[in-house]
Coordinates of C-alpha atoms in Angstrom, one line a residue:
M1278 CA 90.0 100.2 109.3
Q1279 CA 92.8 100.3 111.8
N1280 CA 94.7 103.3 113.0
H1281 CA 98.3 103.5 114.0
T1282 CA 98.9 105.5 117.1
N1283 CA 101.0 108.0 115.3
Y1284 CA 98.4 108.5 112.5
G1285 CA 95.2 109.6 114.3
S1286 CA 93.7 113.0 114.3
S1287 CA 94.4 115.4 117.2
K1288 CA 92.1 118.1 118.6
S1289 CA 93.7 121.2 120.0
R1290 CA 94.2 124.8 118.9
E1291 CA 94.1 123.8 115.2
A1292 CA 90.4 124.6 114.9
S1293 CA 90.5 124.4 111.2
F1294 CA 90.9 120.7 111.4
D1295 CA 88.1 119.9 113.9
T1296 CA 85.9 118.6 111.2
E1297 CA 88.7 116.9 109.1
A1298 CA 88.1 113.2 108.6
F1299 CA 91.0 111.5 106.9
R1300 CA 89.2 108.4 105.7
D1301 CA 92.6 106.7 104.9
D1302 CA 95.2 106.8 107.7
L1303 CA 97.9 105.3 105.5
P1304 CA 100.9 107.4 104.4
R1305 CA 99.7 108.1 100.9
A1306 CA 97.9 110.8 99.0
V1307 CA 95.4 108.5 97.2
L1308 CA 92.4 106.7 98.7
R1309 CA 91.1 103.3 97.6
P1310 CA 87.6 102.1 98.5
N1311 CA 88.8 98.9 100.1
E1312 CA 89.7 97.5 103.5
Y1313 CA 93.3 97.0 104.6
I1314 CA 95.1 95.0 107.2
L1315 CA 97.7 97.1 109.1
L1316 CA 100.7 94.9 109.9
D1317 CA 102.2 97.5 112.4
G1318 CA 102.9 96.5 115.9
E1319 CA 105.2 94.0 117.5
W1320 CA 107.6 92.1 115.3
K1321 CA 110.4 89.6 116.0
F1322 CA 113.7 91.4 115.7
A1323 CA 117.4 90.4 115.3
V1324 CA 120.6 92.2 114.6
D1325 CA 122.7 90.4 111.9
A1326 CA 126.1 91.7 113.1
E1327 CA 128.2 89.5 110.8
D1328 CA 125.7 89.6 107.9
R1329 CA 125.2 85.8 108.0
G1330 CA 121.4 85.8 107.6
L1331 CA 121.3 85.2 103.9
V1332 CA 123.9 82.5 104.0
E1333 CA 122.2 80.8 106.9
S1334 CA 118.7 81.2 105.4
W1335 CA 117.2 83.2 108.3
Y1336 CA 114.1 83.6 106.1
V1337 CA 113.5 79.9 106.4
Q1338 CA 114.2 79.4 110.1
H1339 CA 115.8 81.6 112.7
D1340 CA 115.5 81.8 116.5
F1341 CA 114.5 85.5 117.0
T1342 CA 115.1 86.4 120.7
R1343 CA 114.1 90.1 120.6
T1344 CA 111.1 92.1 119.5
A1345 CA 110.6 95.6 118.0
N1346 CA 107.6 97.8 117.2
W1347 CA 106.9 98.6 113.6
P1348 CA 107.1 101.4 112.5
G1349 CA 110.2 102.5 114.2
S1350 CA 113.8 103.1 113.2
V1351 CA 116.6 100.7 113.5
E1352 CA 118.3 103.1 115.9
Q1353 CA 115.2 103.0 118.2
H1354 CA 115.1 99.3 118.0
L1355 CA 118.8 98.9 118.8
A1356 CA 118.5 101.3 121.8
V1357 CA 115.6 99.3 123.2
S1358 CA 117.0 95.8 122.6
Q1359 CA 120.5 96.6 123.7
N1360 CA 119.7 99.1 126.5
A1361 CA 122.5 101.2 125.0
S1362 CA 123.3 103.8 122.5
A1363 CA 121.5 103.5 119.1
S1364 CA 124.5 104.6 117.1
W1365 CA 126.3 102.3 114.6
Q1366 CA 129.5 103.2 112.8
D1367 CA 129.8 101.5 109.4
K1368 CA 126.9 99.3 108.3
I1369 CA 123.9 97.6 109.9
V1370 CA 121.8 94.6 108.9
V1371 CA 118.7 93.7 110.8
W1372 CA 115.8 91.2 110.3
Y1373 CA 112.1 91.5 111.2
E1374 CA 109.6 88.7 111.2
R1375 CA 105.9 88.2 112.1
N1376 CA 103.1 85.9 111.5
F1377 CA 99.7 87.1 110.4
E1378 CA 96.3 85.4 109.9
L1379 CA 94.4 86.0 106.7
P1380 CA 90.9 87.1 107.4
A1381 CA 88.2 85.5 105.4
Q1382 CA 87.2 88.7 103.6
A1383 CA 90.8 89.0 102.3
A1384 CA 90.9 85.6 100.7
V1385 CA 91.5 85.4 97.0
T1386 CA 90.5 82.4 94.8
V1387 CA 92.3 81.1 91.7
D1388 CA 89.8 82.7 89.3
S1389 CA 89.5 85.9 91.3
D1390 CA 89.7 89.4 89.7
T1391 CA 91.5 90.7 92.7
I1392 CA 95.1 90.4 94.1
L1393 CA 96.5 90.8 97.5
Q1394 CA 99.0 93.6 97.7
L1395 CA 101.6 94.2 100.4
T1396 CA 102.8 97.8 100.7
F1397 CA 105.6 99.3 102.8
G1398 CA 105.1 103.0 103.4
A1399 CA 108.9 103.4 103.5
C1400 CA 111.7 101.1 104.6
G1401 CA 115.4 101.0 103.8
Y1402 CA 118.0 101.6 102.7
A1403 CA 118.1 98.1 101.1
T1404 CA 115.0 95.9 101.8
M1405 CA 114.3 92.3 101.0
V1406 CA 111.0 90.6 101.8
W1407 CA 110.1 86.9 102.0
L1408 CA 106.6 85.4 102.3
N1409 CA 106.6 81.9 103.9
G1410 CA 110.2 81.6 103.0
H1411 CA 109.8 82.7 99.3
L1412 CA 111.7 85.8 98.1
L1413 CA 109.3 88.5 96.7
S1414 CA 109.8 90.9 93.9
T1415 CA 108.3 94.4 93.9
I1416 CA 105.8 95.4 91.2
E1417 CA 108.7 97.0 89.4
G1418 CA 110.5 93.7 89.5
D1419 CA 113.2 94.4 92.2
Q1420 CA 114.1 91.6 94.6
V1421 CA 116.1 94.2 96.6
H1422 CA 114.3 97.6 97.0
T1423 CA 116.7 100.5 97.5
G1424 CA 115.6 103.8 98.9
E1425 CA 114.0 104.7 102.2
Y1426 CA 111.7 107.7 101.5
T1427 CA 108.8 106.3 99.3
S1428 CA 106.4 103.4 99.3
F1429 CA 106.8 100.1 97.4
S1430 CA 104.5 97.2 96.9
Y1431 CA 104.4 93.5 96.2
E1432 CA 101.6 91.4 94.5
L1433 CA 101.2 88.2 96.5
E1434 CA 100.2 84.8 95.3
M1435 CA 97.8 82.6 97.2
L1436 CA 98.2 83.0 101.0
K1437 CA 97.8 80.5 103.7
P1438 CA 95.4 80.8 106.7
V1439 CA 98.5 81.8 108.7
N1440 CA 101.5 83.4 107.0
R1441 CA 105.1 84.3 107.9
L1442 CA 106.5 87.6 106.7
T1443 CA 110.3 88.1 106.9
V1444 CA 112.1 91.4 106.2
R1445 CA 115.8 92.1 105.9
V1446 CA 116.9 95.7 106.1
A1447 CA 120.5 96.8 105.4
S1448 CA 122.0 100.2 105.5
S1449 CA 125.5 101.8 105.8
M1450 CA 127.3 105.0 106.2
D1451 CA 128.1 104.9 102.5
A1452 CA 128.3 108.5 101.2
D1453 CA 126.7 107.4 97.9
I1454 CA 123.3 106.9 99.6
P1455 CA 120.9 109.8 99.6
R1456 CA 120.7 110.7 103.3
G1457 CA 120.2 114.4 103.7
K1458 CA 121.5 115.6 107.0
Q1459 CA 121.9 112.1 108.5
E1460 CA 125.5 111.3 109.3
S1461 CA 127.8 109.3 106.9
H1462 CA 131.5 108.5 106.5
V1463 CA 131.9 112.0 105.1
Y1464 CA 129.9 114.1 107.6
K1465 CA 129.9 112.8 111.2
R1466 CA 127.1 113.4 113.7
G1467 CA 127.2 116.7 115.6
G1468 CA 126.5 120.3 114.9
I1469 CA 124.3 120.4 111.8
W1470 CA 124.6 116.6 111.1
Y1471 CA 122.0 114.3 112.7
Q1472 CA 121.8 110.7 113.8
T1473 CA 120.8 108.2 111.2
F1474 CA 117.1 107.3 111.2
T1475 CA 116.6 104.3 108.9
G1476 CA 114.8 101.0 108.6
A1477 CA 111.1 100.3 109.3
V1478 CA 110.2 104.0 109.4
R1479 CA 106.6 103.9 108.1
S1480 CA 103.6 101.5 108.2
V1481 CA 103.2 98.3 106.3
W1482 CA 99.8 97.0 105.2
L1483 CA 98.0 94.3 103.2
E1484 CA 95.0 95.1 101.0
K1485 CA 93.0 93.5 98.3
V1486 CA 93.4 95.3 94.9
E1487 CA 92.1 94.6 91.4
R1488 CA 94.1 92.6 88.9
N1489 CA 93.6 95.5 86.4
R1490 CA 93.6 98.8 88.3
L1491 CA 94.6 102.4 88.7
R1492 CA 97.6 102.7 91.0
S1493 CA 97.8 105.0 94.0
R1494 CA 99.5 107.9 92.3
V1495 CA 98.1 110.9 90.4
G1496 CA 99.9 113.8 88.8
V1497 CA 98.2 117.2 88.5
V1498 CA 99.0 120.2 86.3
S1499 CA 96.5 123.0 85.9
I1500 CA 96.2 125.6 83.1
I1501 CA 94.2 128.2 85.0
E1502 CA 93.7 130.6 82.1
D1503 CA 91.7 127.9 80.2
N1504 CA 90.2 126.1 83.3
L1505 CA 92.0 122.9 82.3
V1506 CA 93.4 120.2 84.5
R1507 CA 95.9 117.6 83.2
F1508 CA 95.9 114.4 85.2
T1509 CA 98.6 111.7 84.9
L1510 CA 97.3 108.3 86.0
T1511 CA 99.1 105.1 86.2
T1512 CA 97.5 101.8 85.2
R1513 CA 98.6 98.3 86.3
I1514 CA 97.2 95.7 83.8
H1515 CA 97.3 91.9 83.8
D1516 CA 94.7 91.3 81.1
P1517 CA 95.5 93.5 78.0
G1518 CA 92.5 94.8 76.1
K1519 CA 90.1 97.7 75.7
Y1520 CA 89.4 99.9 78.7
K1521 CA 88.0 103.2 79.6
I1522 CA 89.0 105.7 82.3
K1523 CA 86.2 107.9 83.6
L1524 CA 86.9 111.0 85.7
F1525 CA 84.5 112.7 88.1
I1526 CA 85.3 116.0 89.8
F1527 CA 83.5 117.3 92.9
P1528 CA 84.0 120.2 95.3
V1529 CA 85.9 118.8 98.2
E1530 CA 83.0 119.0 100.7
S1531 CA 80.1 118.2 98.3
E1532 CA 78.7 115.5 96.1
E1533 CA 77.7 118.0 93.4
L1534 CA 79.3 116.9 90.2
V1535 CA 81.1 119.8 88.5
A1536 CA 82.9 117.9 85.7
E1537 CA 83.2 114.5 84.2
D1538 CA 84.9 112.9 81.2
E1539 CA 85.6 109.5 79.7
F1540 CA 88.6 108.3 77.7
E1541 CA 88.9 105.0 75.7
L1542 CA 92.3 103.2 75.9
V1543 CA 93.9 100.0 74.6
L1544 CA 96.1 98.9 77.5
E1545 CA 98.9 96.3 77.3
A1546 CA 100.0 94.2 80.2
G1547 CA 102.2 95.9 82.7
Q1548 CA 102.4 99.4 84.1
K1549 CA 101.8 102.6 82.1
S1550 CA 101.3 106.3 82.7
Q1551 CA 98.5 108.1 80.8
R1552 CA 97.8 111.9 80.6
L1553 CA 94.2 113.0 80.5
V1554 CA 92.9 116.6 80.3
V1555 CA 89.6 117.8 81.8
D1556 CA 87.8 121.1 81.4
L1557 CA 86.7 122.5 84.8
P1558 CA 84.5 125.5 84.1
D1559 CA 84.5 128.4 86.6
A1560 CA 87.1 126.7 88.7
L1561 CA 88.0 128.1 92.1
L1562 CA 91.8 128.5 92.4
W1563 CA 94.0 127.2 95.2
S1564 CA 96.0 129.9 97.0
V1565 CA 97.5 130.6 100.4
E1566 CA 94.6 132.7 101.4
S1567 CA 91.9 130.5 99.8
P1568 CA 93.1 126.9 99.6
N1569 CA 90.2 125.7 97.5
L1570 CA 90.4 121.9 96.8
Y1571 CA 88.5 119.6 94.5
R1572 CA 87.9 115.8 94.8
L1573 CA 88.8 113.6 91.9
V1574 CA 87.3 110.1 91.6
A1575 CA 88.9 108.1 88.8
Q1576 CA 87.5 104.7 87.6
L1577 CA 89.0 102.1 85.3
I1578 CA 86.2 100.5 83.3
D1579 CA 86.1 97.3 81.2
E1580 CA 83.2 95.8 79.2
E1581 CA 81.4 94.7 82.4
G1582 CA 81.7 98.1 84.2
A1583 CA 83.9 99.9 86.7
I1584 CA 86.6 97.6 88.0
S1585 CA 88.9 99.9 89.9
E1586 CA 88.5 103.3 91.6
I1587 CA 90.8 105.8 93.3
E1588 CA 90.1 109.1 94.9
T1589 CA 92.3 112.1 95.7
K1590 CA 92.1 115.8 96.4
F1591 CA 93.7 118.4 94.2
G1592 CA 93.8 122.2 93.6
L1593 CA 94.3 124.4 90.6
R1594 CA 97.1 126.9 90.8
K1595 CA 99.9 128.4 88.8
F1596 CA 103.3 129.2 90.3
E1597 CA 105.9 130.8 88.1
A1598 CA 108.9 133.1 87.8
R1599 CA 108.7 136.1 85.5
G1600 CA 111.9 138.2 85.4
N1601 CA 112.9 138.6 89.0
K1602 CA 109.4 138.2 90.5
L1603 CA 107.3 135.3 91.6
Y1604 CA 103.6 134.9 90.8
L1605 CA 100.9 132.7 92.3
N1606 CA 97.9 132.6 90.0
N1607 CA 99.2 135.6 88.1
K1608 CA 99.5 137.7 91.2
P1609 CA 102.9 138.8 92.7
I1610 CA 103.9 136.9 95.8
Y1611 CA 106.8 137.3 98.2
L1612 CA 107.9 134.1 99.9
D1613 CA 108.1 134.4 103.7
G1614 CA 109.7 131.1 104.3
I1615 CA 111.1 128.9 107.1
L1616 CA 113.4 125.9 107.0
Y1617 CA 112.0 122.7 108.5
Q1618 CA 113.6 119.4 109.4
P1619 CA 110.8 117.1 110.6
G1620 CA 113.3 114.5 111.9
N1621 CA 111.3 111.7 113.5
S1622 CA 108.3 113.9 114.5
T1623 CA 105.0 112.2 114.6
Y1624 CA 102.1 113.1 112.4
H1625 CA 100.5 115.0 115.3
Q1626 CA 103.6 117.1 115.8
I1627 CA 104.0 117.8 112.1
K1628 CA 100.5 119.2 112.0
K1629 CA 101.2 121.4 115.0
H1630 CA 104.5 122.6 113.5
L1631 CA 102.8 123.6 110.2
L1632 CA 100.1 125.6 111.9
A1633 CA 102.7 127.3 114.1
M1634 CA 104.7 128.3 111.0
K1635 CA 101.6 129.9 109.5
E1636 CA 101.1 131.7 112.8
L1637 CA 104.6 133.0 112.5
G1638 CA 103.6 134.7 109.2
C1639 CA 105.1 132.2 106.8
N1640 CA 103.5 131.3 103.5
L1641 CA 106.2 128.8 102.6
V1642 CA 108.0 125.9 104.3
R1643 CA 111.2 124.6 102.9
I1644 CA 111.3 120.9 103.9
H1645 CA 115.1 120.5 104.2
I1646 CA 116.6 117.5 102.3
A1647 CA 114.4 115.0 104.2
G1648 CA 112.0 112.2 103.4
V1649 CA 108.8 112.8 105.3
D1650 CA 105.4 111.3 105.9
P1651 CA 103.6 112.2 102.7
R1652 CA 100.5 113.3 104.6
I1653 CA 102.4 116.5 105.3
Y1654 CA 101.5 117.5 101.8
K1655 CA 97.8 116.9 102.5
L1656 CA 98.0 119.1 105.5
A1657 CA 99.7 121.9 103.6
D1658 CA 97.1 121.6 100.8
K1659 CA 94.3 122.1 103.4
I1660 CA 95.7 124.9 105.5
G1661 CA 97.2 126.9 102.6
I1662 CA 100.9 126.9 102.9
L1663 CA 103.5 126.5 100.1
L1664 CA 106.1 123.8 100.2
W1665 CA 109.7 123.7 98.9
V1666 CA 110.7 120.0 98.7
E1667 CA 114.2 118.6 98.3
V1668 CA 115.8 115.3 97.5
P1669 CA 117.9 114.0 100.4
S1670 CA 121.5 114.5 99.4
P1671 CA 124.2 111.9 99.0
H1672 CA 127.4 113.0 100.6
Q1673 CA 129.9 112.5 97.8
S1674 CA 130.0 113.0 94.1
T1675 CA 130.3 109.7 92.2
F1676 CA 128.6 108.0 89.3
Q1677 CA 126.7 105.8 91.8
S1678 CA 125.7 108.7 94.0
R1679 CA 124.1 110.4 91.0
E1680 CA 122.3 107.2 90.0
N1681 CA 121.0 106.8 93.5
H1682 CA 119.9 110.5 93.5
R1683 CA 118.2 110.0 90.1
A1684 CA 116.2 107.1 91.4
E1685 CA 115.2 108.8 94.6
L1686 CA 114.1 112.0 92.8
R1687 CA 111.9 110.1 90.3
R1688 CA 110.2 108.1 93.0
M1689 CA 109.6 111.1 95.2
V1690 CA 108.2 113.4 92.5
A1691 CA 105.9 110.7 91.1
L1692 CA 104.2 110.4 94.5
I1693 CA 104.1 114.2 95.3
G1694 CA 102.8 115.5 92.0
T1695 CA 99.2 115.6 93.2
H1696 CA 99.6 118.5 95.6
P1697 CA 99.0 122.2 94.8
S1698 CA 101.0 123.2 97.9
V1699 CA 104.3 121.9 96.5
V1700 CA 105.8 124.6 94.3
I1701 CA 109.6 124.3 94.4
W1702 CA 112.0 121.4 94.1
S1703 CA 115.8 121.5 95.0
L1704 CA 118.0 118.9 93.3
Y1705 CA 120.9 119.5 95.7
N1706 CA 121.9 121.7 98.6
E1707 CA 125.2 123.5 99.3
D1708 CA 127.2 121.2 97.0
W1709 CA 126.4 118.1 99.3
G1710 CA 126.9 115.2 96.9
V1711 CA 128.2 117.5 94.2
Q1712 CA 131.3 118.8 95.8
D1713 CA 133.0 118.9 92.4
I1714 CA 130.3 121.0 90.7
A1715 CA 132.6 123.8 89.8
H1716 CA 134.9 121.7 87.6
N1717 CA 133.4 118.2 87.0
V1718 CA 131.6 118.3 83.6
E1719 CA 129.8 115.0 84.4
T1720 CA 128.4 116.4 87.6
Q1721 CA 127.3 119.6 85.8
Q1722 CA 125.7 117.6 82.9
Y1723 CA 123.8 115.4 85.3
I1724 CA 122.3 118.3 87.1
I1725 CA 121.4 120.0 83.8
E1726 CA 119.8 116.8 82.6
M1727 CA 117.7 116.5 85.8
Y1728 CA 116.7 120.2 85.6
H1729 CA 115.5 119.8 82.0
F1730 CA 113.7 116.5 83.0
M1731 CA 111.8 118.3 85.7
Q1732 CA 110.9 121.3 83.5
I1733 CA 109.4 118.9 80.9
A1734 CA 107.8 116.2 83.0
Y1735 CA 106.7 118.4 86.0
P1736 CA 106.1 122.0 84.7
Q1737 CA 104.0 122.8 87.8
F1738 CA 107.2 123.1 89.9
L1739 CA 110.1 125.6 89.9
V1740 CA 113.4 123.8 90.1
V1741 CA 116.6 124.8 91.9
D1742 CA 119.8 123.1 90.8
N1743 CA 122.0 123.5 93.9
D1744 CA 120.5 125.5 96.6
G1745 CA 122.5 128.3 98.2
W1746 CA 125.8 127.9 96.5
Q1747 CA 127.4 127.4 93.1
H1748 CA 124.5 127.4 90.6
I1749 CA 125.3 126.3 87.1
S1750 CA 125.5 128.7 84.2
L1751 CA 125.6 127.2 80.6
E1752 CA 126.3 129.7 77.9
G1753 CA 125.1 132.5 80.3
R1754 CA 121.8 130.8 81.1
L1755 CA 121.2 129.8 84.7
K1756 CA 120.2 126.1 85.0
S1757 CA 117.9 127.0 87.9
D1758 CA 114.6 128.8 88.0
L1759 CA 115.7 130.7 91.1
L1760 CA 119.0 132.2 92.1
T1761 CA 119.3 131.3 95.8
A1762 CA 121.9 132.3 98.4
H1763 CA 122.6 131.1 102.0
L1764 CA 123.7 134.2 103.9
Y1765 CA 124.7 133.8 107.5
T1766 CA 126.1 136.5 109.8
P1767 CA 125.2 137.6 113.3
N1768 CA 126.3 141.2 112.4
L1769 CA 123.7 143.5 111.1
E1770 CA 126.1 145.7 109.1
D1771 CA 127.6 142.6 107.4
W1772 CA 124.0 141.5 106.7
K1773 CA 123.3 144.8 104.9
R1774 CA 126.5 144.5 102.9
M1775 CA 125.7 140.9 101.8
L1776 CA 122.2 141.8 100.7
D1777 CA 123.6 144.8 98.7
D1778 CA 126.2 142.5 97.0
L1779 CA 123.5 140.0 96.2
T1780 CA 121.1 142.5 94.6
E1781 CA 123.9 144.2 92.7
G1782 CA 125.0 140.9 91.2
K1783 CA 128.4 140.7 93.0
F1784 CA 128.3 137.0 93.4
E1785 CA 131.9 136.0 94.0
K1786 CA 132.0 136.5 97.8
V1787 CA 128.4 137.0 98.8
A1788 CA 128.1 133.4 100.1
A1789 CA 130.6 130.8 101.3
F1790 CA 131.4 129.9 97.7
P1791 CA 130.9 131.7 94.4
L1792 CA 127.2 131.8 93.7
V1793 CA 127.5 130.8 90.0
V1794 CA 129.9 128.4 88.3
G1795 CA 130.4 127.3 84.7
D1796 CA 130.1 129.9 82.0
P1797 CA 130.0 133.6 83.0
F1798 CA 126.6 134.7 84.2
F1799 CA 125.6 138.4 84.2
Y1800 CA 122.7 139.1 86.5
R1801 CA 120.2 141.6 85.1
K1802 CA 117.1 140.7 87.1
Q1803 CA 116.3 137.8 84.8
V1804 CA 115.6 135.4 87.6
P1805 CA 114.2 135.9 91.2
L1806 CA 116.6 136.2 94.0
I1807 CA 115.8 134.2 97.1
V1808 CA 117.8 134.3 100.4
S1809 CA 116.9 130.6 101.0
E1810 CA 118.8 130.4 104.4
W1811 CA 119.6 133.1 106.9
G1812 CA 119.4 133.7 110.6
G1813 CA 120.1 130.5 112.6
F1814 CA 120.3 132.7 115.8
G1815 CA 120.7 130.6 118.9
F1816 CA 123.0 128.0 117.3
K1817 CA 126.0 127.3 119.6
D1818 CA 129.3 129.2 118.8
Y1819 CA 127.5 131.1 115.9
G1820 CA 127.3 134.4 117.7
G1821 CA 124.3 136.8 117.8
P1822 CA 121.4 136.7 120.2
Q1823 CA 120.7 133.5 122.3
D1824 CA 117.5 134.2 124.3
D1825 CA 114.1 134.3 122.6
A1826 CA 113.4 138.0 123.1
S1827 CA 116.8 139.1 121.7
R1828 CA 116.4 136.7 118.8
A1829 CA 113.0 138.1 118.0
N1830 CA 114.4 141.7 117.9
Q1831 CA 117.3 140.6 115.7
I1832 CA 115.0 138.8 113.3
A1833 CA 112.8 141.9 113.0
L1834 CA 115.8 144.0 112.1
Y1835 CA 117.0 141.5 109.5
K1836 CA 113.5 141.2 108.0
A1837 CA 113.3 145.0 107.7
E1838 CA 116.5 145.0 105.6
L1839 CA 115.1 142.3 103.3
R1840 CA 112.0 144.4 102.7
K1841 CA 114.1 147.3 101.4
R1842 CA 115.7 145.3 98.6
D1843 CA 114.6 143.7 95.3
I1844 CA 114.5 140.2 96.7
S1845 CA 111.6 137.8 96.0
G1846 CA 111.7 135.7 99.1
D1847 CA 113.6 134.5 102.1
V1848 CA 113.8 131.3 104.3
Y1849 CA 114.7 131.6 108.0
T1850 CA 116.7 128.9 109.7
Q1851 CA 114.8 127.2 111.3
A1852 CA 111.4 126.0 112.6
T1853 CA 112.4 123.7 115.5
N1854 CA 115.5 122.5 117.4
I1855 CA 116.8 119.2 116.3
E1856 CA 119.6 117.4 118.1
D1857 CA 122.6 119.8 118.5
E1858 CA 121.1 122.4 116.1
K1859 CA 119.3 124.5 118.6
N1860 CA 118.0 127.5 116.7
G1861 CA 114.3 126.8 116.4
L1862 CA 111.4 129.3 116.9
I1863 CA 108.8 126.6 117.7
D1864 CA 108.7 124.1 120.5
P1865 CA 109.1 120.7 118.8
E1866 CA 106.8 118.9 121.3
T1867 CA 103.9 121.3 121.8
G1868 CA 104.1 123.4 118.6
E1869 CA 103.9 126.6 120.7
L1870 CA 105.8 129.7 119.5
N1871 CA 108.9 130.9 121.3
V1872 CA 108.7 134.3 119.6
P1873 CA 105.8 136.6 118.7
A1874 CA 103.3 135.6 116.1
G1875 CA 103.7 137.2 112.7
L1876 CA 107.4 137.7 113.2
L1877 CA 108.4 136.3 109.8
A1878 CA 105.6 138.1 107.8
S1879 CA 107.1 140.6 105.3
R1880 CA 104.0 142.9 105.4
R1881 CA 104.8 144.0 101.8
E1882 CA 102.1 146.0 100.1

């Protein structure tokens, strides 16, 4: 196995990870018992300024004069190759190419029961791939893969001893593209908007997989009262027929089998998801204080025996809203949260950041409309911290932006459904991408549709429709599991008034926009109230304290006011500085705290 430099394990103050051995350094949640060839490193690189590469068949022959290291963003590669600013204003098209030799152990014969699979951890926004001059289609059948936050794979035909891989990546400032806080034609870089970070952003690898197999995705829903776990597995079948799926469950650090079950299936050719339920007697629950994990080994079996195997870790937990309270495993919980924008932080840095957030007293991290290395979820599972995940927002409200958002949501949630740490999903944030939410029926209907989809398909998560502003009410029922508000003020007396207005249901002026739109909504404590953004002290021209000691004092005063009111959680803005937004409590490089430990803990009885 090979390790990318960003993906190794670090040894520092995070003593709880000293014995951690991630046997798979790839950016995915599921392990496969096979070898892989990492194609990271130096690639040939070219900027296609006039978008002539397709017409001129660069995938057949092109004189590449530059190089770039994969993984790395287009912006980084432009900065290195041009010795200049990495910014681009409208659209960008770049090409990458490299040759690779096929090791003998990776060879596949005509009658083999294995296939070579090429996987991109993430690349985009629009990616096309050629092998030896031939255009490839993804397993889903796409010749152009759109999206830049999740992995996608290709099944390869017979390879040569030496092969040429060519990749075209195109992106633009198009506001229909889900991009979170990266700049666009609508929101320009500066202040709270960041530079684009696109292209070859995660590893690419080649591995031998089975023709008939379990894919690298597992959904987990637990019914803790009955000690039941519902797994959703995905099969990829080339040879239709009778199969079995066998599940084995172990404690995470033991080979002692605690449960097993077997299921007979008739599988057609293609890809299919299948739900399977297993009884797990005397199960230990996953929680913030005791993040107990189990290990699932799943096998696909044909008449000759086990032909495919995957392994993942999971935990049993129940997270729900009852009235205006939140419960984890049927026990009340207050969310002491912090906003987090990982940006282009390395895996090492993300680990340090998470541990520092827990040291601050946080039990929840809101990953703010960003696509991140999926191993962040593994880390959160292990250390015991809840995650609030969000789909990166498009920047305008159109039919196409909604379709792009739908596709990104479905891809992200399919790959994150394994993790007990993930408890909340936001569909949108502060109207970004749904600026017409108050009056456009199509926008409202789309959000309601996605809210109901998540409720049915992924009941293990709570769902927020439009975080912080303008939640949707239909016939007086909120189409969000939480009523969230973004409350910013550097003035303590204004802060008290805003909190009072929020808890008393005076929603018209408590935030920047009315808190609820659509049909009238009368708050009577039927949903939890969350102040999902507040603070931001230190941000330029915002007002309030600027130095760390004064910020810590102000935060303590604001936290004290939250504790006095019937609120179920809060999220401080934010964990680390990023570009112009300098309001972080944690050093982004070292992970050291700039304020006292425990500052964000609510200390509620």
